[in-house]
Short mmCIF file of C-alpha atoms in Angstrom, two decimals:
data_model
loop_
_atom_site.label_atom_id
_atom_site.label_comp_id
_atom_site.label_asym_id
_atom_site.label_seq_id
_atom_site.Cartn_x
_atom_site.Cartn_y
_atom_site.Cartn_z
CA MET A 159 42.55 19.28 -2.84
CA LYS A 160 42.42 16.33 -5.21
CA ASN A 161 40.23 14.46 -2.70
CA ARG A 162 37.71 17.30 -2.44
CA PRO A 163 35.41 16.08 -5.26
CA HIS A 164 35.23 12.63 -3.64
CA LEU A 165 34.43 14.20 -0.28
CA LEU A 166 31.69 16.36 -1.77
CA LEU A 167 30.22 13.38 -3.62
CA LEU A 168 30.23 11.31 -0.46
CA LEU A 169 28.45 14.13 1.34
CA LEU A 170 25.82 14.07 -1.40
CA TRP A 171 25.21 10.35 -0.85
CA LEU A 172 25.00 11.01 2.88
CA ALA A 173 22.42 13.76 2.36
CA ILE A 174 20.30 11.48 0.16
CA ALA A 175 20.62 8.68 2.71
CA ILE A 176 19.51 10.96 5.55
CA VAL A 177 16.42 12.08 3.64
CA LEU A 178 15.42 8.54 2.64
CA ARG A 179 15.85 7.18 6.16
CA PHE A 180 14.35 10.02 8.20
CA LEU A 181 11.54 11.20 5.91
CA ARG A 182 8.16 10.44 7.57
CA LEU A 183 9.98 8.14 9.96
CA ALA A 184 7.17 8.14 12.55
CA ALA A 185 4.31 7.93 10.04
CA LEU A 186 3.41 4.29 10.83
CA PRO A 187 2.65 2.78 14.23
CA PRO A 188 5.15 0.22 15.54
CA TRP A 189 4.77 -3.37 14.42
CA THR A 190 5.37 -6.41 16.63
CA ASP A 191 9.16 -6.54 16.63
CA GLU A 192 9.50 -2.79 17.01
CA CYS A 193 7.30 -2.95 20.12
CA ALA A 194 9.68 -5.59 21.46
CA THR A 195 12.68 -3.34 20.75
CA MET A 196 11.09 -0.46 22.62
CA VAL A 197 9.89 -2.50 25.60
CA PHE A 198 13.20 -4.28 26.19
CA SER A 199 15.30 -1.17 25.46
CA LEU A 200 13.35 0.65 28.16
CA GLY A 201 14.09 -2.19 30.60
CA ASN A 202 10.40 -3.07 30.81
CA SER A 203 8.58 -6.39 30.54
CA PHE A 204 5.61 -7.62 28.53
CA ARG A 205 4.54 -9.70 31.51
CA ILE A 206 2.91 -6.73 33.22
CA VAL A 207 0.13 -6.87 30.59
CA PRO A 208 -2.62 -9.03 32.15
CA LEU A 209 -4.02 -12.05 30.29
CA ASN A 210 -7.65 -13.24 30.27
CA GLU A 211 -8.90 -9.79 31.27
CA ILE A 212 -10.55 -6.99 29.37
CA ILE A 213 -8.05 -4.14 29.34
CA SER A 214 -7.82 -0.63 27.90
CA SER A 215 -5.32 0.70 25.40
CA GLY A 216 -3.54 2.49 28.24
CA VAL A 217 -2.93 -0.73 30.14
CA LEU A 218 -1.78 -2.49 26.98
CA LEU A 219 0.71 0.29 26.18
CA GLN A 220 2.09 0.55 29.71
CA PRO A 221 5.30 -1.42 28.90
CA LEU A 222 6.16 1.32 26.39
CA GLN A 223 6.34 3.98 29.09
CA VAL A 224 9.71 5.40 30.12
CA ASN A 225 10.68 4.37 33.65
CA PRO A 226 13.73 6.28 34.99
CA ALA A 227 14.31 3.59 37.62
CA ASN A 228 15.19 1.02 34.97
CA GLY A 229 18.87 0.66 34.17
CA ILE A 230 20.98 -1.41 31.84
CA ASN A 231 20.69 -4.42 34.16
CA ASN A 232 16.92 -4.40 33.66
CA VAL A 233 17.43 -4.32 29.89
CA ILE A 234 19.70 -7.36 29.89
CA GLN A 235 17.62 -9.29 32.43
CA GLU A 236 14.28 -8.81 30.66
CA LEU A 237 15.79 -9.41 27.22
CA LEU A 238 17.50 -12.67 28.13
CA THR A 239 14.40 -13.83 30.02
CA GLU A 240 11.70 -13.02 27.48
CA SER A 241 13.48 -12.81 24.11
CA THR A 242 15.95 -14.70 21.91
CA HIS A 243 18.28 -11.82 21.03
CA PRO A 244 21.68 -10.77 22.37
CA PRO A 245 21.85 -7.42 24.17
CA VAL A 246 24.27 -5.03 22.41
CA TYR A 247 21.77 -3.09 20.28
CA PHE A 248 19.16 -2.99 23.05
CA ALA A 249 21.74 -1.61 25.47
CA LEU A 250 22.63 1.17 23.02
CA ALA A 251 18.94 1.84 22.38
CA HIS A 252 18.38 2.05 26.14
CA PHE A 253 20.76 5.01 26.51
CA TRP A 254 19.42 6.55 23.29
CA MET A 255 15.78 6.34 24.45
CA LYS A 256 16.46 7.59 27.98
CA LEU A 257 18.51 10.49 26.67
CA PHE A 258 15.62 11.97 24.69
CA SER A 259 12.41 10.51 26.21
CA PRO A 260 10.29 12.34 28.82
CA THR A 261 9.82 10.32 32.01
CA GLY A 262 6.48 8.56 32.42
CA GLU A 263 5.35 9.08 28.84
CA ILE A 264 5.00 6.51 26.08
CA ALA A 265 8.23 6.38 24.14
CA SER A 266 8.41 7.90 20.68
CA ILE A 267 8.46 5.48 17.75
CA GLY A 268 10.29 8.09 15.69
CA LEU A 269 13.00 8.26 18.33
CA ALA A 270 13.21 4.47 18.51
CA ARG A 271 13.60 4.21 14.73
CA SER A 272 16.09 7.07 14.54
CA LEU A 273 18.90 5.02 16.11
CA SER A 274 18.59 2.37 13.41
CA ALA A 275 18.37 5.13 10.79
CA LEU A 276 21.55 6.68 12.17
CA PHE A 277 23.43 3.39 11.85
CA GLY A 278 22.00 3.14 8.33
CA VAL A 279 23.46 6.53 7.45
CA LEU A 280 26.84 5.50 8.88
CA SER A 281 26.83 2.53 6.52
CA ILE A 282 27.37 4.94 3.59
CA PRO A 283 30.94 5.97 4.48
CA ALA A 284 31.53 2.41 5.71
CA MET A 285 30.60 1.06 2.28
CA PHE A 286 32.86 3.63 0.61
CA CYS A 287 35.76 2.38 2.74
CA PHE A 288 34.82 -1.23 2.02
CA GLY A 289 34.86 -0.55 -1.72
CA TYR A 290 38.11 1.39 -1.61
CA LEU A 291 39.93 -1.15 0.59
CA THR A 292 38.72 -4.09 -1.50
CA PHE A 293 39.32 -2.67 -4.99
CA ARG A 294 41.77 0.15 -4.23
CA SER A 295 39.45 2.38 -6.23
CA LYS A 296 37.67 5.50 -5.01
CA LEU A 297 35.29 5.19 -7.95
CA VAL A 298 34.18 1.74 -6.79
CA GLY A 299 33.85 3.13 -3.27
CA GLN A 300 31.67 6.00 -4.52
CA MET A 301 29.42 3.70 -6.54
CA ALA A 302 29.04 1.30 -3.62
CA ALA A 303 28.25 4.21 -1.28
CA ALA A 304 25.67 5.55 -3.75
CA MET A 305 23.98 2.14 -4.01
CA MET A 306 24.00 1.80 -0.22
CA ALA A 307 22.36 5.22 0.08
CA VAL A 308 19.45 4.53 -2.28
CA SER A 309 18.99 0.73 -2.23
CA PRO A 310 15.33 0.06 -1.36
CA TYR A 311 16.24 -2.95 0.78
CA ILE A 312 18.86 -1.03 2.76
CA VAL A 313 16.47 1.92 3.21
CA PHE A 314 13.79 -0.50 4.44
CA LEU A 315 16.09 -1.88 7.17
CA GLY A 316 17.16 1.62 8.15
CA ARG A 317 13.61 2.75 8.88
CA GLU A 318 12.81 0.07 11.47
CA ALA A 319 13.44 0.17 15.20
CA ARG A 320 15.52 -3.01 14.98
CA HIS A 321 19.16 -4.04 15.18
CA TYR A 322 19.80 -4.95 11.54
CA THR A 323 21.57 -1.76 10.46
CA LEU A 324 24.07 -2.08 13.31
CA ALA A 325 24.56 -5.76 12.48
CA MET A 326 25.08 -4.86 8.82
CA LEU A 327 27.67 -2.24 9.74
CA LEU A 328 29.55 -4.98 11.56
CA VAL A 329 29.17 -7.30 8.55
CA ILE A 330 30.84 -4.62 6.40
CA ALA A 331 33.69 -4.23 8.89
CA SER A 332 34.15 -7.99 9.24
CA LEU A 333 34.16 -8.50 5.48
CA CYS A 334 36.85 -5.81 5.13
CA CYS A 335 39.06 -7.84 7.45
CA CYS A 336 38.20 -11.09 5.68
CA VAL A 337 39.09 -9.66 2.26
CA LYS A 338 42.41 -8.32 3.57
CA ALA A 339 43.15 -11.72 5.12
CA ILE A 340 42.54 -13.58 1.85
CA GLN A 341 44.57 -11.03 -0.09
CA SER A 342 47.43 -11.60 2.37
CA ILE A 343 47.19 -15.35 1.73
CA HIS A 344 47.66 -14.82 -2.00
CA ARG A 345 50.59 -12.49 -1.36
CA GLN A 346 52.16 -14.91 1.14
CA GLN A 347 52.20 -12.11 3.71
CA SER A 348 51.28 -11.98 7.38
CA LEU A 349 48.09 -10.19 8.33
CA PRO A 350 48.86 -7.08 10.45
CA MET A 351 48.24 -7.73 14.14
CA TRP A 352 45.97 -4.69 14.46
CA THR A 353 43.75 -6.20 11.74
CA VAL A 354 43.66 -9.49 13.63
CA LEU A 355 42.62 -7.82 16.88
CA ALA A 356 40.06 -5.60 15.12
CA TRP A 357 38.61 -8.62 13.31
CA ILE A 358 38.18 -10.54 16.58
CA ALA A 359 36.54 -7.55 18.28
CA ILE A 360 34.20 -6.91 15.33
CA ASN A 361 33.15 -10.55 15.09
CA SER A 362 32.54 -10.84 18.84
CA LEU A 363 30.48 -7.64 18.80
CA GLY A 364 28.56 -8.89 15.76
CA ILE A 365 27.50 -12.10 17.51
CA ALA A 366 26.47 -10.07 20.54
CA THR A 367 24.30 -7.91 18.26
CA HIS A 368 22.48 -10.62 16.28
CA TYR A 369 22.97 -14.37 16.37
CA PHE A 370 22.59 -14.64 12.58
CA PHE A 371 25.93 -12.88 12.41
CA GLY A 372 27.20 -16.42 12.94
CA LEU A 373 26.05 -17.19 9.39
CA THR A 374 28.26 -14.36 8.17
CA LEU A 375 31.21 -15.85 10.02
CA THR A 376 30.47 -19.34 8.70
CA ALA A 377 30.35 -18.09 5.12
CA GLN A 378 33.59 -16.18 5.66
CA ALA A 379 35.23 -19.28 7.13
CA LEU A 380 34.22 -21.41 4.13
CA VAL A 381 35.72 -18.91 1.70
CA LEU A 382 38.81 -18.33 3.84
CA PHE A 383 39.59 -22.05 4.22
CA ALA A 384 39.02 -22.59 0.50
CA HIS A 385 41.66 -19.99 -0.35
CA ILE A 386 44.08 -21.40 2.23
CA TRP A 387 43.66 -24.85 0.66
CA ARG A 388 44.12 -23.60 -2.89
CA ASN A 389 47.27 -21.68 -1.98
CA ARG A 390 48.91 -24.40 0.13
CA LYS A 391 52.46 -25.31 -0.76
CA PRO A 392 53.93 -28.78 -0.16
CA ASN A 393 56.69 -28.96 2.44
CA SER A 394 56.01 -25.37 3.48
CA ARG A 395 55.21 -24.34 7.07
CA GLN A 396 53.01 -21.44 5.89
CA THR A 397 54.12 -19.31 8.84
CA HIS A 398 52.30 -16.27 7.47
CA LEU A 399 48.98 -17.95 8.32
CA TRP A 400 49.35 -18.10 12.09
CA ARG A 401 47.76 -14.69 12.63
CA ILE A 402 44.73 -15.74 10.59
CA TRP A 403 44.39 -18.83 12.78
CA LEU A 404 44.66 -16.53 15.80
CA ALA A 405 41.75 -14.49 14.45
CA VAL A 406 39.73 -17.67 13.94
CA LEU A 407 40.47 -18.82 17.50
CA GLY A 408 39.64 -15.44 18.99
CA THR A 409 36.33 -15.34 17.11
CA LEU A 410 35.44 -18.83 18.34
CA ILE A 411 36.09 -17.80 21.92
CA GLY A 412 34.03 -14.64 21.43
CA GLY A 413 31.14 -16.71 20.12
CA LEU A 414 31.25 -19.59 22.59
CA VAL A 415 30.01 -17.42 25.46
CA TRP A 416 26.61 -17.29 23.76
CA ILE A 417 26.19 -21.07 23.39
CA PRO A 418 24.00 -21.43 26.54
CA PHE A 419 21.59 -18.82 25.14
CA LEU A 420 21.64 -20.25 21.61
CA GLN A 421 20.61 -23.65 22.95
CA THR A 422 17.28 -22.25 24.14
CA ILE A 423 16.28 -20.79 20.76
CA PRO A 424 15.09 -23.96 18.92
CA SER A 425 12.60 -24.75 21.70
CA SER A 426 11.30 -21.20 22.00
CA ASP A 427 7.77 -20.29 20.88
CA LEU A 428 9.25 -17.07 19.49
CA THR A 429 11.02 -18.94 16.67
CA ASP A 430 8.24 -21.37 15.72
CA TRP A 431 7.08 -19.16 12.85
CA VAL A 432 10.20 -19.89 10.74
CA ALA A 433 9.27 -23.59 10.77
CA MET A 434 5.67 -23.11 9.61
CA SER A 435 6.11 -22.53 5.87
CA ASN A 436 6.69 -26.22 5.04
CA PRO A 437 9.34 -25.66 2.33
CA HIS A 438 9.52 -29.40 1.59
CA THR A 439 6.07 -29.42 0.00
CA ARG A 440 6.00 -25.79 -1.17
CA TRP A 441 9.60 -25.76 -2.24
CA VAL A 442 9.30 -23.06 -4.91
CA GLU A 443 8.12 -20.34 -2.53
CA PRO A 444 11.42 -19.82 -0.66
CA ILE A 445 13.28 -19.45 -3.97
CA GLY A 446 10.73 -16.88 -5.11
CA ARG A 447 10.99 -14.93 -1.88
CA LEU A 448 14.77 -14.99 -1.97
CA LEU A 449 14.68 -13.68 -5.53
CA LEU A 450 12.37 -10.83 -4.52
CA TRP A 451 14.51 -9.82 -1.55
CA ASN A 452 17.61 -9.74 -3.75
CA ILE A 453 15.91 -7.77 -6.52
CA SER A 454 14.83 -5.20 -3.94
CA MET A 455 18.47 -4.45 -3.19
CA LEU A 456 18.50 -2.78 -6.59
CA LEU A 457 14.92 -1.98 -7.51
CA LEU A 458 11.47 -1.73 -5.92
CA LEU A 459 8.43 -0.30 -7.68
CA PRO A 460 4.95 0.19 -6.12
CA SER A 461 3.82 -3.34 -5.29
CA ALA A 462 2.12 -3.33 -1.87
CA PHE A 463 -0.67 -5.81 -2.58
CA THR A 464 -2.46 -4.89 0.67
CA ILE A 465 -3.27 -1.36 -0.47
CA LEU A 466 -2.64 -1.08 -4.22
CA PRO A 467 -4.86 -2.18 -7.12
CA THR A 468 -3.83 -5.35 -8.92
CA ALA A 469 -3.31 -3.42 -12.14
CA ILE A 470 -0.58 -1.27 -10.58
CA ILE A 471 1.19 -4.35 -9.20
CA ILE A 472 1.12 -6.00 -12.64
CA ILE A 473 2.50 -2.85 -14.28
CA SER A 474 5.26 -2.63 -11.65
CA ALA A 475 6.16 -6.30 -12.16
CA GLY A 476 6.39 -5.78 -15.93
CA ALA A 477 8.50 -2.64 -15.55
CA THR A 478 10.79 -4.44 -13.09
CA LEU A 479 11.30 -7.32 -15.53
CA LEU A 480 12.09 -4.95 -18.39
CA PHE A 481 14.54 -2.98 -16.26
CA LEU A 482 16.32 -6.16 -15.17
CA LEU A 483 16.58 -7.40 -18.75
CA TRP A 484 18.09 -4.06 -19.73
CA SER A 485 20.43 -3.60 -16.74
CA LEU A 486 21.77 -7.10 -16.09
CA PRO A 487 23.92 -7.18 -19.27
CA LYS A 488 25.34 -3.82 -18.17
CA PHE A 489 26.27 -5.19 -14.75
CA ILE A 490 27.86 -8.28 -16.29
CA TYR A 491 29.86 -6.11 -18.68
CA GLY A 492 31.03 -3.84 -15.85
CA LEU A 493 32.20 -6.79 -13.71
CA LYS A 494 33.99 -8.40 -16.65
CA ARG A 495 35.94 -5.21 -17.28
CA GLN A 496 36.88 -5.08 -13.60
CA GLN A 497 38.11 -8.68 -13.76
CA GLU A 498 40.72 -7.71 -16.34
CA PHE A 499 42.86 -6.55 -13.41
CA TYR A 500 44.24 -9.31 -11.16
CA ASP A 501 43.58 -7.62 -7.82
CA ASN A 502 40.03 -6.72 -8.86
CA SER A 503 39.46 -10.22 -10.16
CA LEU A 504 40.50 -11.67 -6.81
CA SER A 505 38.20 -9.24 -4.95
CA ILE A 506 35.23 -10.15 -7.16
CA GLN A 507 36.00 -13.83 -6.63
CA ILE A 508 36.07 -13.40 -2.84
CA LEU A 509 32.78 -11.47 -2.76
CA SER A 510 31.08 -13.89 -5.16
CA GLU A 511 32.19 -16.92 -3.17
CA TYR A 512 31.06 -15.30 0.07
CA LEU A 513 27.69 -14.45 -1.46
CA LEU A 514 27.27 -18.01 -2.77
CA ALA A 515 28.23 -19.48 0.62
CA ALA A 516 25.81 -17.21 2.52
CA VAL A 517 22.89 -17.96 0.18
CA CYS A 518 23.62 -21.69 0.36
CA LEU A 519 23.62 -21.52 4.16
CA CYS A 520 20.25 -19.77 4.03
CA LEU A 521 18.85 -22.48 1.75
CA PHE A 522 20.39 -25.23 3.91
CA PHE A 523 18.53 -23.92 6.95
CA THR A 524 15.37 -23.60 4.88
CA TYR A 525 15.32 -26.97 3.12
CA GLY A 526 17.71 -29.04 5.25
CA LEU A 527 16.67 -27.98 8.75
CA GLY A 528 13.13 -26.81 8.00
CA LYS A 529 13.84 -23.27 9.32
CA ASP A 530 12.75 -20.98 6.51
CA LEU A 531 15.10 -18.02 6.59
CA THR A 532 13.52 -16.62 3.43
CA LEU A 533 10.27 -15.75 5.22
CA ALA A 534 11.61 -12.36 6.31
CA ALA A 535 13.51 -9.94 4.12
CA ARG A 536 15.52 -8.68 7.09
CA PHE A 537 17.42 -11.96 7.50
CA GLN A 538 19.23 -11.35 4.21
CA TYR A 539 21.30 -8.61 5.83
CA ILE A 540 24.12 -11.13 6.24
CA TYR A 541 25.10 -10.89 2.57
CA ALA A 542 23.50 -7.60 1.46
CA PRO A 543 26.81 -5.62 1.67
CA ALA A 544 28.47 -8.13 -0.70
CA ILE A 545 25.70 -7.62 -3.27
CA ILE A 546 25.88 -3.84 -2.89
CA LEU A 547 29.65 -3.83 -3.39
CA LEU A 548 29.44 -6.10 -6.44
CA LEU A 549 26.82 -3.74 -7.90
CA GLY A 550 29.10 -0.80 -7.11
CA ALA A 551 32.05 -2.48 -8.83
CA ALA A 552 29.90 -3.22 -11.88
CA LEU A 553 28.67 0.39 -12.02
CA ALA A 554 32.26 1.62 -11.80
CA GLY A 555 33.16 -0.64 -14.75
CA CYS A 556 30.23 0.74 -16.73
CA TRP A 557 31.15 4.33 -15.84
CA GLN A 558 34.72 3.87 -17.07
CA TYR A 559 34.39 1.59 -20.09
CA LEU A 560 30.82 1.43 -21.39
CA VAL A 561 29.71 3.68 -24.25
CA GLN A 562 27.29 6.14 -22.63
CA GLY A 563 28.30 4.55 -19.33
CA LYS A 564 27.65 7.69 -17.31
CA ILE A 565 24.07 7.84 -18.62
CA THR A 566 23.58 4.15 -17.84
CA VAL A 567 24.84 4.57 -14.28
CA SER A 568 22.64 7.63 -13.77
CA ILE A 569 19.55 5.71 -14.92
CA ILE A 570 20.30 2.76 -12.65
CA LEU A 571 20.91 4.94 -9.59
CA SER A 572 17.77 6.95 -10.37
CA MET A 573 15.68 3.76 -10.51
CA ALA A 574 17.19 2.62 -7.21
CA LEU A 575 16.36 6.04 -5.74
CA LEU A 576 12.78 5.62 -6.93
CA GLY A 577 12.75 2.34 -5.04
CA GLY A 578 13.95 4.07 -1.89
CA LEU A 579 11.11 6.59 -2.22
CA THR A 580 8.69 3.68 -2.73
CA VAL A 581 9.84 2.33 0.63
CA ASP A 582 9.30 5.75 2.23
CA GLY A 583 5.76 5.79 0.89
CA ASN A 584 5.10 2.24 2.17
CA LEU A 585 4.13 1.22 -1.35
CA GLY A 586 6.50 -1.71 -1.90
CA TYR A 587 6.34 -5.39 -1.00
CA LEU A 588 8.99 -4.82 1.67
CA GLN A 589 6.36 -4.50 4.40
CA ASN A 590 5.70 -5.84 7.85
CA GLN A 591 2.37 -5.90 9.64
CA ARG A 592 0.39 -2.70 9.19
CA PRO A 593 -1.70 -2.10 12.34
CA ASP A 594 -2.83 1.23 10.89
CA ILE A 595 -4.70 -0.57 8.09
CA LEU A 596 -6.68 -2.84 10.43
CA ALA A 597 -7.26 -0.01 12.92
CA SER A 598 -8.64 2.17 10.13
CA LEU A 599 -10.99 -0.65 9.07
CA ILE A 600 -12.23 -1.16 12.63
CA GLN A 601 -12.90 2.55 13.07
CA ARG A 602 -14.74 2.70 9.76
CA VAL A 603 -16.93 -0.37 10.35
CA SER A 604 -17.67 -0.33 14.09
CA VAL A 605 -19.76 2.45 15.55
CA ASN A 606 -20.47 0.50 18.75
CA ASN A 607 -18.23 -0.49 21.62
CA VAL A 608 -15.32 -2.58 20.34
CA LEU A 609 -13.56 -5.54 21.92
CA ILE A 610 -10.47 -6.90 20.16
CA ALA A 611 -9.51 -10.42 21.23
CA THR A 612 -6.42 -12.40 20.28
CA LYS A 613 -4.84 -15.73 21.13
CA HIS A 614 -1.72 -15.12 23.23
CA ILE A 615 1.26 -17.43 22.70
CA HIS A 616 4.15 -15.12 23.59
CA HIS A 617 4.93 -11.39 23.64
CA GLY A 618 4.66 -11.29 19.83
CA GLN A 619 0.87 -11.27 20.13
CA THR A 620 1.07 -8.56 22.77
CA GLY A 621 3.16 -6.51 20.35
CA ARG A 622 0.59 -6.96 17.59
CA MET A 623 -2.14 -5.60 19.85
CA MET A 624 0.14 -2.76 20.97
CA GLY A 625 0.41 -1.62 17.37
CA LEU A 626 -3.37 -1.39 17.16
CA ALA A 627 -3.66 0.33 20.54
CA TRP A 628 -0.99 2.82 19.45
CA GLU A 629 -3.11 3.77 16.45
CA PHE A 630 -6.34 4.00 18.48
CA GLN A 631 -4.63 6.41 20.90
CA LYS A 632 -4.97 9.01 18.15
CA GLN A 633 -8.78 8.75 18.51
CA PRO A 634 -9.39 9.08 22.28
CA ASN A 635 -13.17 9.12 21.82
CA PHE A 636 -13.19 5.72 20.11
CA ASN A 637 -14.13 3.12 22.73
CA VAL A 638 -11.94 0.05 22.21
CA GLN A 639 -10.79 -2.64 24.65
CA PHE A 640 -8.58 -5.70 24.37
CA PHE A 641 -8.56 -9.30 25.56
CA LEU A 642 -5.45 -11.50 25.36
CA ALA A 643 -6.41 -15.15 25.74
CA GLY A 644 -3.59 -16.95 27.54
CA LYS A 645 -2.84 -20.66 27.69
CA ASP A 646 -4.44 -22.73 30.41
CA SER A 647 -2.11 -23.06 33.38
CA ASP A 648 -2.23 -26.87 33.36
CA SER A 649 -2.00 -27.46 29.60
CA GLN A 650 -1.22 -25.93 26.22
CA GLU A 651 -4.93 -25.49 25.48
CA TYR A 652 -7.12 -22.39 25.63
CA ASN A 653 -10.35 -23.82 27.05
CA HIS A 654 -10.30 -21.73 30.21
CA SER A 655 -9.40 -18.48 28.46
CA VAL A 656 -12.08 -19.03 25.79
CA GLN A 657 -14.67 -19.57 28.52
CA GLU A 658 -13.45 -16.41 30.27
CA LEU A 659 -13.85 -14.44 27.05
CA GLN A 660 -17.36 -15.77 26.48
CA ASP A 661 -18.37 -14.92 30.06
CA LYS A 662 -17.02 -11.38 29.78
CA ILE A 663 -18.76 -10.82 26.45
CA ALA A 664 -22.01 -11.99 28.02
CA LYS A 665 -21.62 -9.36 30.75
CA SER A 666 -20.48 -6.55 28.44
CA GLN A 667 -22.61 -3.59 27.46
CA ARG A 668 -24.47 -4.16 24.19
CA PRO A 669 -24.39 -3.48 21.31
CA LEU A 670 -20.81 -4.70 21.07
CA ASP A 671 -18.52 -5.48 18.13
CA VAL A 672 -16.05 -8.29 18.79
CA TRP A 673 -13.06 -8.50 16.49
CA LEU A 674 -11.23 -11.82 16.74
CA VAL A 675 -7.72 -10.97 15.50
CA GLU A 676 -5.27 -13.85 14.93
CA PHE A 677 -7.61 -15.85 17.16
CA ARG A 678 -6.76 -19.33 15.91
CA THR A 679 -8.61 -21.43 18.47
CA PRO A 680 -12.25 -22.66 18.50
CA ILE A 681 -14.82 -20.35 20.09
CA ASN A 682 -18.61 -20.23 19.96
CA LEU A 683 -19.85 -16.65 20.08
CA GLU A 684 -23.24 -17.46 18.62
CA SER A 685 -24.20 -18.72 22.08
CA GLN A 686 -23.64 -15.16 23.32
CA GLN A 687 -26.08 -13.76 20.72
CA CYS A 688 -23.18 -12.62 18.57
CA VAL A 689 -23.61 -12.85 14.79
CA GLN A 690 -20.66 -13.11 12.45
CA ASP A 691 -20.52 -10.44 9.79
CA LYS A 692 -19.68 -12.38 6.62
CA GLN A 693 -19.03 -9.17 4.70
CA TYR A 694 -15.81 -8.82 6.71
CA GLY A 695 -13.43 -11.48 7.83
CA ARG A 696 -10.29 -11.93 5.81
CA THR A 697 -7.02 -10.06 6.34
CA ALA A 698 -6.08 -6.41 6.70
CA GLY A 699 -2.54 -5.18 7.06
CA GLU A 700 -1.40 -8.82 7.40
CA TYR A 701 -3.73 -9.36 10.37
CA SER A 702 -6.32 -12.11 9.97
CA TYR A 703 -9.64 -11.32 11.63
CA LYS A 704 -13.33 -12.11 12.07
CA LEU A 705 -16.04 -9.65 13.07
CA TYR A 706 -19.02 -10.45 15.30
CA HIS A 707 -21.91 -8.13 16.14
CA CYS A 708 -23.25 -8.83 19.64
CA LEU A 709 -26.81 -7.60 19.85
CA GLU A 710 -28.86 -6.49 22.84
#
């Protein structure tokens, strides 16, 4: 009976988490990466979409149709051929999608996102266990679970049809094992064999879910080896460490099987975008982005610059700054009170060192290797659970020891909840491409026949167009077609495809509106009696575009 209040409280956090992750889950059309998740999970291929031809929305969306003939072998084959991701999540999504999707129809984006949302909900009890096992405190576990339920960043990841919530669940599980291993080092005790085997299995599964899980393991290894070194004893065989070394060896073996696939990633067109920010000359931007992503783990006010007035964004920024100035001293106080106990102090040290190691690895890739891992908020999943648990420990310290601590904790959790609702309303800066915004603009501006053309590099561009086509499917009477300009077969240029586009525009029914979307290659449409509309031609929903009116 004494555990009943904790159970009821955990159920409350679960209920809040379910609402925040499933509310209006299908409101937005899929963005590029979500299209990739759906296509590969269905065992389909992007290659069936023709290049250098004018195609309809139906043809463009064909890879999103459910094909009962496709099995798990098709999923793995297409994924490893066309993508740079390991297969575990896509295999799970395959069974999930086939279980609930009608044959022959376009798959449901709500269904695709619901699997990620489900893993996001499961992270609530997982975080409670992480907090309890690390601090031996149900209060810390409850605070960590509450933060996990309402954190805007965590809610954002849980509402996407991507593999990050599953990967983060595995990060939590792996960190539990890592913390227990380091605690056993300090106690000069052997790690239980079941923990060793579980740790190896979790780490191997994590790498097979997302390759960036390797950064989690690297950060863990740095912290683990540091504690082994600090606790070494001269002339001692340290026999209690052999099981930890067994876990390290097993993890290495579990990761080595993916080396052949990892070797293809640096040369892939799919990963070029992380090397395009030039952090060596614009070195402040990655730090700023990293700061924003980390703030959003606690707080996110309306700040979507693509749809909100500048005044609202300024007000939100000011309110965020004031809240941080008020709350940070409270968090520091709460952690200091927790550190008064040796076991808690060790746990905070482990989490802080892990967090520092993970952030440093991110910055090393960004500045040292020129691969900017700060460009996308989602990549920070590797250390998000550590931040959430540190926040939970600080809140527990405030709850127990701070004057009016319960009021303080309630205010902080309420502000985090407001951030989660901001994510649900798509009003925060945690946003990906918004095909609905550009599609709405096109429908509002163009009353004639519409041709949307884009430069095709890889399936990412196909996914961008799929998002638009998905939105246009809601307006069956709106006449829109697509053209994906592929590379010339004998070079990396687009001369042939540009000429094909010009020829097809010349033969198309006039009047015609041509929208060049992400079309970053020279083309002369004036020769086809097409006039650029200078009133439009910037960005919409993170799509860059130009509009041409082709007259009769």
